[in-house]
Backbone as a printed PyTorch tensor [residue, N CA C, xyz], in Angstrom:
tensor([[[ -43.6220, -113.2830,   13.2890],
         [ -43.9530, -113.0950,   12.4690],
         [ -42.6390, -112.8920,   11.8920]],

        [[ -42.6950, -113.9020,   10.2730],
         [ -41.1410, -113.8990,    9.6730],
         [ -41.1340, -112.7800,    8.8110]],

        [[ -39.5740, -111.9820,    7.8950],
         [ -39.2410, -111.0440,    7.1440],
         [ -40.7240, -111.2070,    5.9590]],

        [[ -40.7630, -112.7120,    5.8080],
         [ -41.7130, -112.8370,    4.6360],
         [ -43.1690, -112.7030,    4.8770]],

        [[ -43.2660, -113.1460,    6.1460],
         [ -44.7800, -112.5780,    6.0040],
         [ -44.8740, -111.4510,    6.3460]],

        [[ -44.2950, -110.6090,    6.7500],
         [ -43.8580, -108.9850,    6.5590],
         [ -44.2830, -108.3530,    5.0670]],

        [[ -43.6190, -109.1900,    4.3150],
         [ -43.0560, -108.8530,    2.9360],
         [ -44.3540, -109.3300,    1.9780]],

        [[ -44.7930, -110.2470,    2.3950],
         [ -46.6690, -110.3570,    1.6760],
         [ -47.3150, -109.5850,    2.4550]],

        [[ -47.5420, -108.9410,    3.4240],
         [ -48.4280, -108.3110,    3.9890],
         [ -48.2880, -106.5550,    3.3230]],

        [[ -47.3470, -106.5540,    2.8830],
         [ -46.5670, -105.3010,    2.2260],
         [ -47.2390, -105.2480,    1.0300]],

        [[ -47.4040, -106.4180,    0.2290],
         [ -47.1190, -106.6430,   -1.3840],
         [ -48.8100, -106.4260,   -1.2220]],

        [[ -49.6130, -107.2600,   -0.1250],
         [ -50.9800, -107.0310,   -0.2730],
         [ -51.5970, -105.7000,    0.0580]],

        [[ -50.8970, -104.8000,    1.0440],
         [ -51.4970, -103.1220,    1.2080],
         [ -51.0100, -102.7170,   -0.2230]],

        [[ -49.7360, -102.8120,   -1.1710],
         [ -49.0090, -102.1590,   -2.1870],
         [ -50.9250, -103.1410,   -3.3460]],

        [[ -50.9060, -104.1540,   -2.8530],
         [ -51.7880, -104.3320,   -4.4240],
         [ -53.4850, -104.0440,   -3.7650]],

        [[ -53.6780, -103.6340,   -2.9850],
         [ -54.6560, -103.0010,   -1.7960],
         [ -54.9360, -101.2860,   -2.4530]],

        [[ -53.4780, -101.0720,   -3.1150],
         [ -53.3910, -100.0360,   -2.9530],
         [ -54.0640,  -99.3820,   -4.2270]],

        [[ -54.0010,  -99.9740,   -5.1290],
         [ -54.4580,  -99.3880,   -6.6010],
         [ -55.4930,  -98.8320,   -6.4810]],

        [[ -55.4540,  -97.7290,   -6.8830],
         [ -57.0310,  -96.8750,   -7.0440],
         [ -57.5850,  -96.2470,   -5.6820]],

        [[ -56.6800,  -96.2200,   -4.6730],
         [ -57.0850,  -95.8090,   -3.8010],
         [ -56.7650,  -94.3730,   -3.3330]],

        [[ -57.7240,  -93.6790,   -2.7250],
         [ -57.7420,  -92.2560,   -2.7600],
         [ -57.0060,  -92.1930,   -1.4760]],

        [[ -56.0870,  -92.6170,   -0.6500],
         [ -55.8080,  -92.0060,    0.7040],
         [ -53.9910,  -92.2390,    0.4310]],

        [[ -53.2990,  -92.0590,    1.6510],
         [ -51.7000,  -91.8420,    1.7320],
         [ -51.9020,  -93.1340,    2.1650]],

        [[ -50.1420,  -93.3880,    2.1790],
         [ -49.9790,  -94.6880,    2.4490],
         [ -50.0150,  -94.5440,    3.9380]],

        [[ -49.7570,  -93.4090,    4.4070],
         [ -49.6560,  -93.8130,    6.0750],
         [ -51.3430,  -93.8680,    6.7650]],

        [[ -52.1200,  -93.4370,    5.6320],
         [ -53.4330,  -93.4820,    6.0090],
         [ -53.8600,  -95.0990,    5.8430]],

        [[ -53.0800,  -95.5430,    4.9740],
         [ -53.7550,  -96.8230,    4.2780],
         [ -53.1360,  -97.7840,    5.6490]],

        [[ -51.7850,  -98.1800,    5.8330],
         [ -51.3680,  -98.2900,    7.1300],
         [ -51.9940,  -98.2480,    8.4880]],

        [[ -52.6190,  -97.0160,    9.2630],
         [ -52.9220,  -96.8390,    9.9980],
         [ -54.2580,  -97.8160,    9.8660]],

        [[ -55.0960,  -97.4070,    8.6840],
         [ -56.8920,  -98.1290,    8.6410],
         [ -56.0880,  -99.6560,    8.8380]],

        [[ -55.3820, -100.2800,    8.0490],
         [ -55.2690, -101.8480,    8.1940],
         [ -54.6540, -101.9240,    9.4050]],

        [[ -53.9480, -101.7910,    9.9830],
         [ -53.4360, -102.0260,   11.6130],
         [ -53.9770, -101.7770,   12.6570]],

        [[ -55.3820, -100.8490,   12.5890],
         [ -56.3200, -100.4860,   13.4360],
         [ -56.3900, -102.4850,   14.3970]],

        [[ -56.2670, -102.4120,   15.2060],
         [ -56.9510, -103.9000,   16.1950],
         [ -57.9640, -104.6540,   15.5180]],

        [[ -58.6920, -104.3700,   15.5590],
         [ -60.2120, -104.5830,   14.8170],
         [ -60.2670, -105.3640,   13.6750]],

        [[ -59.7790, -104.2810,   13.0580],
         [ -60.0980, -104.9260,   11.6730],
         [ -58.8200, -106.0420,   11.2510]],

        [[ -57.3560, -106.0550,   11.8130],
         [ -56.4910, -106.6340,   11.5770],
         [ -56.4090, -108.0430,   12.2860]],

        [[ -57.4020, -108.2400,   13.6430],
         [ -57.7700, -109.4490,   13.8560],
         [ -59.0390, -109.6430,   13.3920]],

        [[ -59.9240, -109.3600,   12.5550],
         [ -60.8950, -109.7080,   11.3730],
         [ -60.3900, -109.7440,   10.6170]],

        [[ -59.3150, -109.9320,   10.4420],
         [ -58.4100, -110.7000,    9.0870],
         [ -57.9840, -111.9360,    8.8000]],

        [[ -57.8030, -112.1280,   10.1760],
         [ -57.0600, -113.1060,   11.1680],
         [ -57.8920, -114.8020,   10.6780]],

        [[ -59.6450, -113.7850,   11.0700],
         [ -60.4950, -115.5550,   10.7140],
         [ -60.5060, -115.6130,    9.0850]],

        [[ -60.3180, -115.0270,    8.3030],
         [ -60.3830, -115.3670,    7.1890],
         [ -58.7130, -115.7420,    6.4830]],

        [[ -57.4110, -115.2650,    7.3110],
         [ -56.3080, -115.7340,    6.7050],
         [ -55.0700, -115.9650,    7.9060]],

        [[ -54.7740, -116.7870,    7.6830],
         [ -53.4860, -117.3240,    8.7830],
         [ -52.5910, -116.6610,    9.3130]],

        [[ -52.5870, -115.1780,    7.3310],
         [ -51.1430, -114.4270,    7.5070],
         [ -51.5240, -113.6370,    8.6990]],

        [[ -52.5400, -112.7740,    8.7250],
         [ -52.7370, -112.3170,    9.8790],
         [ -53.0920, -112.6860,   11.7110]],

        [[ -52.6590, -114.1150,   11.5260],
         [ -52.7940, -114.6140,   12.4890],
         [ -52.0820, -114.1810,   13.8350]],

        [[ -50.6690, -113.1540,   13.3860],
         [ -50.0360, -112.5100,   14.2510],
         [ -49.7180, -111.4110,   14.4410]],

        [[ -49.8510, -110.0930,   14.5090],
         [ -49.6960, -108.6570,   14.9650],
         [ -48.3870, -108.3050,   14.7390]],

        [[ -47.6560, -107.9360,   13.8270],
         [ -45.9640, -107.7600,   13.6980],
         [ -45.9660, -106.7980,   14.8490]],

        [[ -44.4650, -106.9420,   15.4010],
         [ -43.9730, -106.6220,   16.0510],
         [ -42.9290, -105.0340,   15.1870]],

        [[ -42.6920, -103.9860,   16.1870],
         [ -42.0130, -103.0230,   16.4950],
         [ -41.1430, -103.2520,   14.7930]],

        [[ -40.5600, -104.2750,   15.0920],
         [ -39.5670, -104.6630,   13.8010],
         [ -39.7070, -105.0630,   12.5190]],

        [[ -40.8470, -105.8450,   12.6150],
         [ -41.2900, -106.3170,   11.4280],
         [ -42.0410, -105.2140,   11.0490]],

        [[ -43.0890, -104.5930,   11.8980],
         [ -44.5910, -103.1280,   11.4580],
         [ -42.9810, -102.2430,   10.2460]],

        [[ -42.2160, -101.9160,   11.1580],
         [ -40.8130, -101.0970,   10.0940],
         [ -40.3530, -101.4680,    8.9270]],

        [[ -40.7480, -102.6780,    8.7540],
         [ -40.2230, -103.2940,    7.6940],
         [ -41.1980, -103.2930,    6.5280]],

        [[ -42.3420, -103.0970,    6.8870],
         [ -43.7580, -103.0590,    6.3730],
         [ -43.9360, -101.9380,    5.9570]],

        [[ -43.8670, -101.0420,    6.7420],
         [ -44.3330,  -99.6320,    6.2870],
         [ -43.0140,  -98.5640,    5.7630]],

        [[ -41.6270,  -99.5970,    5.8010],
         [ -40.7380,  -98.5510,    5.2270],
         [ -41.1040,  -99.5320,    3.1800]],

        [[ -41.4230, -100.6430,    3.1160],
         [ -41.2750, -100.6840,    1.9070],
         [ -42.5070, -100.6360,    1.1590]],

        [[ -44.1770, -100.4770,    2.0560],
         [ -44.9850,  -99.9920,    1.7160],
         [ -44.8350,  -98.0520,    1.3870]],

        [[ -43.8910,  -97.1460,    1.3160],
         [ -43.6710,  -96.2350,    1.5230],
         [ -42.8240,  -96.1770,   -0.0750]],

        [[ -42.1420,  -97.0830,   -0.0560],
         [ -40.7550,  -97.4090,   -0.7200],
         [ -41.9930,  -97.7010,   -2.5100]],

        [[ -43.1670,  -98.6030,   -1.7550],
         [ -43.4730,  -98.3950,   -3.2150],
         [ -44.2660,  -97.6020,   -3.9020]],

        [[ -44.8170,  -97.3070,   -2.6620],
         [ -45.7360,  -96.4200,   -3.6120],
         [ -45.2000,  -94.6850,   -3.5740]],

        [[ -43.8520,  -94.7550,   -3.2810],
         [ -43.1520,  -93.0670,   -3.0550],
         [ -42.4340,  -93.3150,   -4.7520]],

        [[ -41.8100,  -94.3630,   -4.9180],
         [ -40.9540,  -94.8720,   -6.4980],
         [ -42.4590,  -95.6500,   -7.6460]],

        [[ -43.4910,  -95.4010,   -7.0190],
         [ -43.8840,  -95.9610,   -8.3060],
         [ -44.0370,  -95.6900,   -9.4680]],

        [[ -43.8440,  -94.6140,  -10.3630],
         [ -43.6670,  -94.6680,  -10.7270],
         [ -42.5840,  -94.8650,  -12.3170]],

        [[ -40.6800,  -94.7930,  -11.3290],
         [ -40.2660,  -95.3750,  -11.5830],
         [ -39.6950,  -96.7550,  -11.6410]],

        [[ -41.0650,  -97.7800,  -11.1280],
         [ -40.6050,  -99.0140,  -10.6690],
         [ -41.7580,  -99.3430,  -11.6800]],

        [[ -42.2020,  -98.7560,  -11.8070],
         [ -43.3160,  -99.4430,  -13.0900],
         [ -42.4700,  -99.1870,  -14.7100]],

        [[ -41.8650,  -97.9210,  -14.4350],
         [ -40.6760,  -98.0380,  -16.1120],
         [ -40.0790,  -99.0690,  -16.0450]],

        [[ -39.0960,  -99.9050,  -14.4090],
         [ -38.5460, -100.9640,  -14.7620],
         [ -39.2220, -101.8780,  -15.4020]],

        [[ -40.6280, -102.0950,  -15.1850],
         [ -41.4930, -103.1950,  -15.3640],
         [ -41.6620, -103.1030,  -16.6190]],

        [[ -41.8150, -102.1870,  -17.4960],
         [ -42.3660, -101.8880,  -18.7080],
         [ -40.7520, -101.9240,  -19.4360]],

        [[ -39.9790, -101.6660,  -19.0000],
         [ -38.5380, -101.9340,  -19.7700],
         [ -38.2070, -103.6000,  -19.6570]],

        [[ -38.8040, -104.2250,  -18.5770],
         [ -38.1150, -105.1580,  -18.2860],
         [ -38.9860, -106.9200,  -18.9290]],

        [[ -40.5630, -106.1890,  -19.1380],
         [ -41.4700, -107.1010,  -19.7830],
         [ -41.6140, -107.4330,  -20.8500]],

        [[ -40.4590, -107.9950,  -21.0220],
         [ -40.7170, -108.1140,  -23.0830],
         [ -41.2850, -109.6810,  -23.0600]],

        [[ -42.2210, -108.7960,  -24.3000],
         [ -43.4850, -109.8020,  -24.1860],
         [ -44.5340, -109.4150,  -23.5260]],

        [[ -44.9030, -108.8090,  -22.3080],
         [ -45.7410, -108.5630,  -21.9240],
         [ -46.4460, -107.3530,  -21.5610]],

        [[ -47.7180, -106.8330,  -22.6380],
         [ -48.3150, -105.7070,  -22.4600],
         [ -48.4220, -105.6740,  -20.8920]],

        [[ -48.9930, -104.2720,  -20.7180],
         [ -49.3250, -103.8760,  -19.5890],
         [ -50.0060, -104.4660,  -18.8250]],

        [[ -51.4080, -104.0730,  -19.7470],
         [ -52.6140, -104.8690,  -19.2090],
         [ -52.5920, -106.1910,  -18.9430]],

        [[ -51.3800, -107.0960,  -19.2710],
         [ -51.5070, -108.3090,  -18.9570],
         [ -50.7260, -108.7760,  -17.8050]],

        [[ -50.1390, -107.7280,  -17.0400],
         [ -50.0290, -107.8180,  -16.4670],
         [ -50.7060, -107.3990,  -14.8760]],

        [[ -50.6740, -109.1040,  -13.7890],
         [ -52.2290, -108.6020,  -13.3480],
         [ -51.9960, -107.9210,  -11.8670]],

        [[ -52.6220, -107.2560,  -10.9150],
         [ -52.2250, -106.2140,  -10.2690],
         [ -51.1020, -107.1230,   -9.3990]],

        [[ -51.6730, -108.1250,   -9.0760],
         [ -50.7630, -108.7440,   -8.0730],
         [ -48.8540, -109.0820,   -8.3850]],

        [[ -48.6600, -109.3830,   -9.5460],
         [ -47.7260, -109.4050,  -10.2100],
         [ -47.4140, -108.3520,  -10.0100]],

        [[ -47.7260, -107.2990,  -10.9760],
         [ -47.0840, -105.5530,  -10.2690],
         [ -47.2220, -105.4690,   -9.0590]],

        [[ -47.3820, -105.8360,   -7.6870],
         [ -47.7400, -105.4960,   -6.6950],
         [ -46.2920, -106.6080,   -5.9340]],

        [[ -45.7450, -107.2720,   -6.4830],
         [ -44.7460, -108.5100,   -6.0810],
         [ -43.6580, -107.9750,   -7.0100]],

        [[ -43.8150, -107.3140,   -8.7130],
         [ -42.1270, -106.9510,   -8.8490],
         [ -42.1020, -105.7590,   -8.1350]],

        [[ -43.3460, -104.7840,   -7.3570],
         [ -42.7390, -103.2330,   -7.2510],
         [ -41.8780, -103.3750,   -5.9900]],

        [[ -42.3070, -104.6100,   -5.2270],
         [ -41.6760, -104.8150,   -3.8270],
         [ -40.4490, -105.7140,   -3.6910]],

        [[ -40.4230, -106.7590,   -4.9900],
         [ -38.9570, -107.0240,   -4.7730],
         [ -37.7260, -106.0890,   -5.4970]],

        [[ -38.1990, -105.0690,   -6.5330],
         [ -37.5860, -103.9100,   -6.9250],
         [ -37.2510, -103.2760,   -6.1840]],

        [[ -38.0540, -102.2890,   -4.8550],
         [ -37.9570, -101.9200,   -3.8510],
         [ -36.7280, -102.6440,   -3.1610]],

        [[ -37.1050, -103.6070,   -2.9830],
         [ -35.8580, -104.1090,   -1.5620],
         [ -34.9800, -104.4450,   -2.3230]],

        [[ -34.5820, -104.7230,   -3.9210],
         [ -33.1420, -104.7140,   -4.6350],
         [ -32.6800, -103.1670,   -4.9640]],

        [[ -33.1910, -102.1920,   -4.9820],
         [ -32.9120, -100.6220,   -4.6970],
         [ -32.2070, -100.1070,   -4.2440]],

        [[ -33.2070, -100.5530,   -2.9030],
         [ -32.7310,  -99.0720,   -2.0030],
         [ -33.0550, -100.2150,   -0.1850]],

        [[ -33.2830, -101.3820,   -0.4660],
         [ -32.9180, -101.5290,    1.0160],
         [ -31.5300, -103.1330,    0.7520]],

        [[ -30.3960, -102.3430,    1.0390],
         [ -29.2610, -102.8870,    0.7080],
         [ -28.5010, -104.0220,    1.7090]],

        [[ -29.5460, -104.3670,    2.8110],
         [ -29.6980, -105.3090,    4.2280],
         [ -30.1790, -106.8360,    3.3270]],

        [[ -30.7480, -106.4020,    2.6550],
         [ -31.7320, -107.6010,    1.5000],
         [ -31.2520, -107.7610,    0.6540]],

        [[ -30.9850, -109.1210,    0.0890],
         [ -29.2140, -109.3180,   -0.6900],
         [ -30.6670, -109.5330,   -2.4000]],

        [[ -29.7860, -108.8940,   -3.0710],
         [ -30.9980, -109.6760,   -4.5380],
         [ -31.3360, -110.8600,   -4.3330]],

        [[ -30.3140, -112.0980,   -4.7770],
         [ -31.0610, -113.2310,   -4.8390],
         [ -32.2290, -113.6610,   -3.9100]],

        [[ -31.8870, -112.8020,   -2.7890],
         [ -32.7660, -113.3400,   -1.6030],
         [ -34.4490, -112.2960,   -1.8710]],

        [[ -34.3650, -110.7980,   -1.9360],
         [ -35.3880, -110.6610,   -3.2110],
         [ -36.0320, -111.1210,   -4.1380]],

        [[ -35.4130, -112.0030,   -5.3300],
         [ -35.8790, -112.3480,   -6.3350],
         [ -36.5960, -113.5940,   -5.7620]],

        [[ -35.7500, -114.8350,   -4.7460],
         [ -36.6140, -115.3780,   -4.6140],
         [ -37.9850, -115.9200,   -3.2100]],

        [[ -37.7120, -114.5230,   -2.7560],
         [ -38.8240, -114.2430,   -2.0200],
         [ -40.1820, -113.9300,   -3.0320]],

        [[ -39.7890, -112.8740,   -3.5740],
         [ -40.8630, -112.6890,   -5.1290],
         [ -41.4010, -114.1060,   -5.6620]],

        [[ -40.6480, -115.2100,   -6.1560],
         [ -40.7200, -116.0360,   -6.7100],
         [ -41.4260, -116.5210,   -6.1630]],

        [[ -41.7590, -117.0960,   -4.5800],
         [ -41.8870, -118.3670,   -3.6320],
         [ -43.7140, -117.3290,   -3.9580]],

        [[ -43.5430, -115.9890,   -3.1860],
         [ -45.1080, -115.1220,   -2.7680],
         [ -45.8220, -114.9420,   -4.3340]],

        [[ -45.3390, -115.5330,   -5.4200],
         [ -45.9790, -115.6490,   -6.8110],
         [ -46.4090, -116.8690,   -7.1970]],

        [[ -45.9310, -117.8990,   -6.7760],
         [ -46.1830, -119.5870,   -6.8010],
         [ -47.5810, -119.0210,   -5.7640]],

        [[ -47.8480, -119.1320,   -4.7550],
         [ -49.0650, -118.8670,   -3.9050],
         [ -50.3150, -117.8490,   -4.6880]],

        [[ -49.9300, -117.1100,   -5.4180],
         [ -50.8580, -115.6580,   -6.0510],
         [ -51.3360, -116.4990,   -7.3190]],

        [[ -50.5280, -116.5720,   -8.2030],
         [ -50.4440, -116.3700,   -9.6370],
         [ -50.2570, -117.4720,  -10.0660]],

        [[ -49.9740, -117.6710,  -11.4340],
         [ -49.9680, -119.1980,  -12.6000],
         [ -48.8440, -119.3870,  -12.8170]],

        [[ -48.3450, -120.4310,  -13.1420],
         [ -47.2230, -121.1460,  -13.7810],
         [ -46.3990, -119.7910,  -14.2970]],

        [[ -46.6470, -119.5610,  -15.2700],
         [ -46.5040, -118.3410,  -16.3900],
         [ -45.9100, -117.2560,  -16.1900]],

        [[ -46.7360, -116.4400,  -14.4090],
         [ -46.6180, -115.6340,  -14.6420],
         [ -45.6060, -115.4110,  -13.0270]],

        [[ -45.5130, -116.8830,  -12.9440],
         [ -44.5590, -117.0110,  -11.9400],
         [ -43.1230, -116.6800,  -12.8340]],

        [[ -42.6440, -117.3420,  -13.5930],
         [ -41.8020, -117.6180,  -14.6750],
         [ -41.7070, -116.0990,  -15.1640]],

        [[ -42.6030, -115.1840,  -15.3120],
         [ -42.6450, -113.8870,  -16.1080],
         [ -41.5460, -113.0590,  -14.9640]],

        [[ -42.6570, -113.2180,  -13.4440],
         [ -41.9020, -112.1390,  -12.5160],
         [ -40.0680, -112.8860,  -12.6500]],

        [[ -39.7340, -113.8230,  -12.5900],
         [ -38.5750, -114.5010,  -11.8750],
         [ -37.5870, -113.9410,  -13.0350]],

        [[ -38.1920, -113.5610,  -14.3170],
         [ -37.0440, -113.1620,  -15.5310],
         [ -37.3340, -111.7670,  -15.5350]],

        [[ -38.3780, -110.8500,  -15.2220],
         [ -38.6400, -109.4280,  -15.4150],
         [ -37.1360, -109.2560,  -13.5080]],

        [[ -37.4710, -109.9500,  -13.1740],
         [ -36.3480, -109.3530,  -11.9630],
         [ -35.1810, -109.9550,  -12.0650]],

        [[ -34.5900, -110.2850,  -13.0150],
         [ -33.6680, -111.4170,  -13.1990],
         [ -32.9080, -110.0310,  -14.0810]],

        [[ -33.9450, -110.2900,  -15.1000],
         [ -33.2670, -108.7490,  -16.5650],
         [ -32.7930, -107.1220,  -15.7740]],

        [[ -33.8810, -107.6270,  -14.9510],
         [ -33.7760, -105.3390,  -13.8890],
         [ -32.5360, -105.7530,  -13.0020]],

        [[ -31.9850, -106.8230,  -12.4130],
         [ -31.1560, -106.8300,  -11.5810],
         [ -29.7310, -107.2250,  -12.5290]],

        [[ -29.7000, -107.9770,  -13.8750],
         [ -28.8160, -107.4460,  -14.9250],
         [ -28.5990, -106.0960,  -15.8010]],

        [[ -29.2760, -105.6870,  -15.7830],
         [ -29.4160, -104.7950,  -16.6260],
         [ -29.3430, -102.8850,  -15.4940]],

        [[ -29.6040, -103.1070,  -14.4990],
         [ -29.7730, -102.4450,  -13.5030],
         [ -29.0730, -102.0030,  -12.5520]],

        [[ -28.7190, -103.4530,  -12.2910],
         [ -27.7370, -103.2070,  -10.7550],
         [ -26.4450, -103.3650,  -11.5100]],

        [[ -26.0370, -104.7950,  -11.9930],
         [ -24.8400, -105.3510,  -11.9530],
         [ -24.1810, -104.6340,  -13.2660]],

        [[ -25.1480, -103.8970,  -14.3720],
         [ -24.3550, -102.5570,  -14.8900],
         [ -23.4490, -101.2410,  -14.1710]],

        [[ -24.1560, -101.5090,  -13.0660],
         [ -23.8230, -100.2470,  -12.8410],
         [ -22.7870, -100.4420,  -11.1490]],

        [[ -22.2520, -101.8140,  -11.3230],
         [ -21.5510, -101.9350,  -10.4570],
         [ -20.3660, -102.2890,  -10.8750]],

        [[ -20.4020, -102.3500,  -12.2910],
         [ -19.2570, -102.8260,  -13.0530],
         [ -17.8350, -101.3650,  -13.2660]]])
């Protein structure tokens, strides 16, 4: 399994968490039960391979960051989503944005450009072209406004 696949699984976990009344750990434990995971592999090739320890750590880290910093991340999305009202942003687009922002803010081993590129590529898989452009624009503005300004 690649880091891209691990990232996509973390995004899908974040997507499914909206409105769920369980902790991140409970959701992860349930999601990665062997029988449950194997049943998903029948429907989606993404789940054909069970994550190894390193990939599982990455998924758990991302899922915890996204959940633990959700309000902060949503604030950034709101700030940089120029021309888009919150209700227009799909749950999947929000999950992708939160994941990329978490990587940029809290995972220094992930280059900003890689986090943005991965987010855009995943968005192409799940969203329309205008949403892909929106995600790219929000993340570019976020890096310029929050990261590059703080490095000067």
